[in-house]
mmCIF file of C-alpha atoms in Angstrom:
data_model
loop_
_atom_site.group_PDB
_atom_site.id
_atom_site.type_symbol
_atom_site.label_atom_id
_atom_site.label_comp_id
_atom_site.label_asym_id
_atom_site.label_seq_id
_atom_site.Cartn_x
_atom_site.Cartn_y
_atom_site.Cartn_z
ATOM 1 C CA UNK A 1 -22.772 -9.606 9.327
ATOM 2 C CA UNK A 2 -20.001 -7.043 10.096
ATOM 3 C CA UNK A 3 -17.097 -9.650 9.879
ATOM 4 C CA UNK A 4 -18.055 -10.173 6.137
ATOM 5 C CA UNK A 5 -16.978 -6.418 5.292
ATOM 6 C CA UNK A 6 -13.820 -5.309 4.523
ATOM 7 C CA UNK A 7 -15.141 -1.507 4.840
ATOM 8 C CA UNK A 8 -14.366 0.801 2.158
ATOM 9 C CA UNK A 9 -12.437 0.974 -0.603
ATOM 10 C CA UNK A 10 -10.827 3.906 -2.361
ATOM 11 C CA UNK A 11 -8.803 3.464 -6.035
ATOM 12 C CA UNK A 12 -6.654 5.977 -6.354
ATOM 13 C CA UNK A 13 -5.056 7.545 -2.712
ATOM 14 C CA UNK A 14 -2.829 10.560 -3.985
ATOM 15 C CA UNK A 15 -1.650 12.088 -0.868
ATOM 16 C CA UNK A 16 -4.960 10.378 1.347
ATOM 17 C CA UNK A 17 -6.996 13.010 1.777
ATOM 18 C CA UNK A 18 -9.795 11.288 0.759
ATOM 19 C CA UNK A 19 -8.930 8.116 3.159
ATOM 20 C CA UNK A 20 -8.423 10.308 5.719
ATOM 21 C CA UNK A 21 -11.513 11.974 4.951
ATOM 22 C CA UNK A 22 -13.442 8.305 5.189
ATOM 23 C CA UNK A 23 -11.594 7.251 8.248
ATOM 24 C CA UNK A 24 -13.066 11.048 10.003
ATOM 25 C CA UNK A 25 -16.386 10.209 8.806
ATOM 26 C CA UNK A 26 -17.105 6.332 9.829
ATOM 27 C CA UNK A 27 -14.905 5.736 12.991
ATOM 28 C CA UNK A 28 -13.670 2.198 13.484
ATOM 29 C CA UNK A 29 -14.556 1.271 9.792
ATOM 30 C CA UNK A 30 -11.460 0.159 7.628
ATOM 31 C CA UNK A 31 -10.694 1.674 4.806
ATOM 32 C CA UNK A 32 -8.453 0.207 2.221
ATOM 33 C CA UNK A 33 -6.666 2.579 -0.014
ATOM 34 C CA UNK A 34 -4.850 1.717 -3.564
ATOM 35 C CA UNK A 35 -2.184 4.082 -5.256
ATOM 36 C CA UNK A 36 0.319 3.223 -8.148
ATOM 37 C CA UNK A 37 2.714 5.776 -7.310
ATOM 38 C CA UNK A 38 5.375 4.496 -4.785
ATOM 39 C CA UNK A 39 6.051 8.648 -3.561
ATOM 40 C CA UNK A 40 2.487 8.678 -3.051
ATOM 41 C CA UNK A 41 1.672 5.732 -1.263
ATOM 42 C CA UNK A 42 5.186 7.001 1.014
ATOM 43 C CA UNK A 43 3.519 10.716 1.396
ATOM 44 C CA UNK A 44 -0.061 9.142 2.074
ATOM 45 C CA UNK A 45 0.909 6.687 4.776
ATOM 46 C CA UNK A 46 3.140 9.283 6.417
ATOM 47 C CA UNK A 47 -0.200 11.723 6.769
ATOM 48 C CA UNK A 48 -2.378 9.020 7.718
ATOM 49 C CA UNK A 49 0.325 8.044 10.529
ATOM 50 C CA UNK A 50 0.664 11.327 11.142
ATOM 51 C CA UNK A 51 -3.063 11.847 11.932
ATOM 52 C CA UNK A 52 -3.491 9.086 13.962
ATOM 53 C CA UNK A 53 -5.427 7.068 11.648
ATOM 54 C CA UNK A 54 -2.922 4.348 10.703
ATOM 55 C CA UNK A 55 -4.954 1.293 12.750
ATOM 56 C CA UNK A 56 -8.074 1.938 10.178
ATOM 57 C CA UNK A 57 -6.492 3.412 6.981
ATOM 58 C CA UNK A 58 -3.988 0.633 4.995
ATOM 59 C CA UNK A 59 -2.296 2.278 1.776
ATOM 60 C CA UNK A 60 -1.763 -0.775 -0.996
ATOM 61 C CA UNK A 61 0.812 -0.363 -3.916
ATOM 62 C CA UNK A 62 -0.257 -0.978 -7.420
ATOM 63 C CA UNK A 63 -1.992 -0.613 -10.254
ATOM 64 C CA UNK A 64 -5.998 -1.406 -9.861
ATOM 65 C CA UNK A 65 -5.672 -4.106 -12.171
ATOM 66 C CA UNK A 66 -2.740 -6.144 -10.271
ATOM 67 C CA UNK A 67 -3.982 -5.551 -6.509
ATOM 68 C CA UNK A 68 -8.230 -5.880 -7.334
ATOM 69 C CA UNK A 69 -7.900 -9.555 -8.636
ATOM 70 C CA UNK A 70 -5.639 -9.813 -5.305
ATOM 71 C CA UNK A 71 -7.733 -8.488 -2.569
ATOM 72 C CA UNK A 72 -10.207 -10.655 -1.337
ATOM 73 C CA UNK A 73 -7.721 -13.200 -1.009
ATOM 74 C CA UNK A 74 -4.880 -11.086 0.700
ATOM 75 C CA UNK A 75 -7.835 -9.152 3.208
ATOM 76 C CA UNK A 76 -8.837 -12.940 4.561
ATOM 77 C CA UNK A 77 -5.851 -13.435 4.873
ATOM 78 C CA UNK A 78 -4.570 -10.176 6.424
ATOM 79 C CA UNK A 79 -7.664 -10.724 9.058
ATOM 80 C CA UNK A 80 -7.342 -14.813 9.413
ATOM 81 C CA UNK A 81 -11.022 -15.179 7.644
ATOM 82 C CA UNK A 82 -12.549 -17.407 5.574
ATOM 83 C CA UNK A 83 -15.414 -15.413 5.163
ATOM 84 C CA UNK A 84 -16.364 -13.796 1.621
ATOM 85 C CA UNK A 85 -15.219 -9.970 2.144
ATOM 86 C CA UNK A 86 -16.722 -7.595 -0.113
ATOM 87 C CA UNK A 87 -16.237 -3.839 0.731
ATOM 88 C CA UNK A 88 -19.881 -1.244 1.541
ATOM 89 C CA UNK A 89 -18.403 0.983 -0.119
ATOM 90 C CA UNK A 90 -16.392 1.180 -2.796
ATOM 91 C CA UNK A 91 -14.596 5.120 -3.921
ATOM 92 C CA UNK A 92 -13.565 5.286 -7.732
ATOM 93 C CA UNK A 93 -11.251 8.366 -7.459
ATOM 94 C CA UNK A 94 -8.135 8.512 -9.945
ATOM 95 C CA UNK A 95 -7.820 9.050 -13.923
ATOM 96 C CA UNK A 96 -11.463 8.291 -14.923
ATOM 97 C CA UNK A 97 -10.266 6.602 -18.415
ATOM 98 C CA UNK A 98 -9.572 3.788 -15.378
ATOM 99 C CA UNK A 99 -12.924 3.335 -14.185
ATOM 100 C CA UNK A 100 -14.344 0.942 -16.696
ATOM 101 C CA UNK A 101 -11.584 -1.365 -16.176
ATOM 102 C CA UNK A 102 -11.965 -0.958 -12.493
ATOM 103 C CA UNK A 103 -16.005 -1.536 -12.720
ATOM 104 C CA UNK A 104 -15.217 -5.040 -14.100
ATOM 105 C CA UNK A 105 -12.784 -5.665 -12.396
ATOM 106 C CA UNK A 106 -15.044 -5.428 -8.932
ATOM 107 C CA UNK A 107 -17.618 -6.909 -10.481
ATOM 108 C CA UNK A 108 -16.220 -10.165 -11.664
ATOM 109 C CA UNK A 109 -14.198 -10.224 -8.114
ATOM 110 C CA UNK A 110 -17.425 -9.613 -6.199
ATOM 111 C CA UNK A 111 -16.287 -7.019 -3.821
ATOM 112 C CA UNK A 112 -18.987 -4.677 -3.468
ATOM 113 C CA UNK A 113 -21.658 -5.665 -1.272
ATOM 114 C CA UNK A 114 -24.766 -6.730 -3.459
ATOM 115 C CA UNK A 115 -27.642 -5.668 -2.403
ATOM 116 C CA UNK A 116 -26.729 -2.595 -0.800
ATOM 117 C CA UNK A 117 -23.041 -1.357 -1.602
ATOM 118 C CA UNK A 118 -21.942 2.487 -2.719
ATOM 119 C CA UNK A 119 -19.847 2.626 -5.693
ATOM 120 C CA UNK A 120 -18.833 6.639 -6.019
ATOM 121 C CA UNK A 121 -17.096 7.734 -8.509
ATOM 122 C CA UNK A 122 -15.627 11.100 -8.805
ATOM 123 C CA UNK A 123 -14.399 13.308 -11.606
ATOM 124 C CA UNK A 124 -16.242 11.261 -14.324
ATOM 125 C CA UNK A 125 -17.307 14.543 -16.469
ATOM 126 C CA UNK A 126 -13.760 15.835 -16.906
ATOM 127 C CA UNK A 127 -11.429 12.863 -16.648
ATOM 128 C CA UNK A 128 -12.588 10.831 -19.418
ATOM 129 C CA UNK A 129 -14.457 8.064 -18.041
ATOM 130 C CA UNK A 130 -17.389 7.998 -20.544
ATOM 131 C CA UNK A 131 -16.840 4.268 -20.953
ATOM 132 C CA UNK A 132 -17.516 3.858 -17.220
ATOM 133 C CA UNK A 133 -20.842 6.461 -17.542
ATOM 134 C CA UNK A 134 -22.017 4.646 -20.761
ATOM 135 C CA UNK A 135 -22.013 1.157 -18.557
ATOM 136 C CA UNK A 136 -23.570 2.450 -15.400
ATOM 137 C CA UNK A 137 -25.803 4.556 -17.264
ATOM 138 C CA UNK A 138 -27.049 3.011 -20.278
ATOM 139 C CA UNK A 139 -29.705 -0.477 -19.345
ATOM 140 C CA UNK A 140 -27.760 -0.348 -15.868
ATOM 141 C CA UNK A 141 -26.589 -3.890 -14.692
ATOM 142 C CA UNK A 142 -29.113 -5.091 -11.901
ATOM 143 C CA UNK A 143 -26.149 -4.352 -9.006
ATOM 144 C CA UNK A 144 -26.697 -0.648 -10.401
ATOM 145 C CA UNK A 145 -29.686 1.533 -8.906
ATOM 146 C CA UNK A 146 -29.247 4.827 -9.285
ATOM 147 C CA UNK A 147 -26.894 6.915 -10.862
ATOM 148 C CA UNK A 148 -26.487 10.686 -9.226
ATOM 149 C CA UNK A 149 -24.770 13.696 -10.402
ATOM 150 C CA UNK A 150 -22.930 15.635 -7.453
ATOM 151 C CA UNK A 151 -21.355 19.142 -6.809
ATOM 152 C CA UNK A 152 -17.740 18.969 -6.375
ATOM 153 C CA UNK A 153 -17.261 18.970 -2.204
ATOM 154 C CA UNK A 154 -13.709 20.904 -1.676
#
């Protein structure tokens, strides 16, 4: 059911554009955001604020590979559940060298609804994730259904 979802997840905030973006597009869904950068996460949260959408948008500090072995566990708690979050959606949108290590790192975690869950990821032809293309690509893992190739929305 709907308690079971955390929403979406997006790796890699920047200013939150994107977040923002998610938060405009599927109203009263939550939307969890990671970003290393400390200035970033400050610039982010101020715009999200600023736009009103601070109740559903929550900026995270970290790198992917400290806060995604820590999220199920700090979401349950955040929301006092015991049920087994996993996200419906799930936004791969930083460096894309990243996004292998990311992939696993969801994966072994379980936090992308199976069956059913959206993994996007964007800039994979120019931001050198051809680990992460090989995987999803190449005798694609049975969570893995279809891979598309997308226009650049600006």
């Amino acid at each position: 059911g709907c308690r079971s979802s955390a929403g979406v997840l997006e790796i890699g905030t920047y200013c939150g554009n994107s977040a923002l973006r998610l938060a405009t597009a599927l109203p009263g869904v939550p939307v969890t955001t990671i970003e290393l950068d400390p200035i970033l996460v400050a610039v982010a949260r101020s715009l999200i604020e600023f736009a009103g959408a601070s109740r559903w948008v929550d900026v995270w500090t970290g790198h992917s590979s400290l806060v995604i072995p820590r999220l199920r566990s700090r979401l349950q708690k955040a929301r006092g559940s015991k049920a087994n979050l996993h996200f419906n959606a799930i936004f791969l949108d930083r460096w894309g060298s990243h996004y292998d290590e990311d992939l696993g790192l969801i994966q072994q975690h379980g936090l992308l609804k199976t069956p059913g869950g959206v993994l996007v990821a964007d800039n994979v032809l120019s931001t050198a994730a051809a680990n992460f293309l090989w995987k999803v690509t190449r005798r694609p893992p049975q969570s893995v259904q279809q891979v598309q190739s997308a226009q650049e929305v600006t």
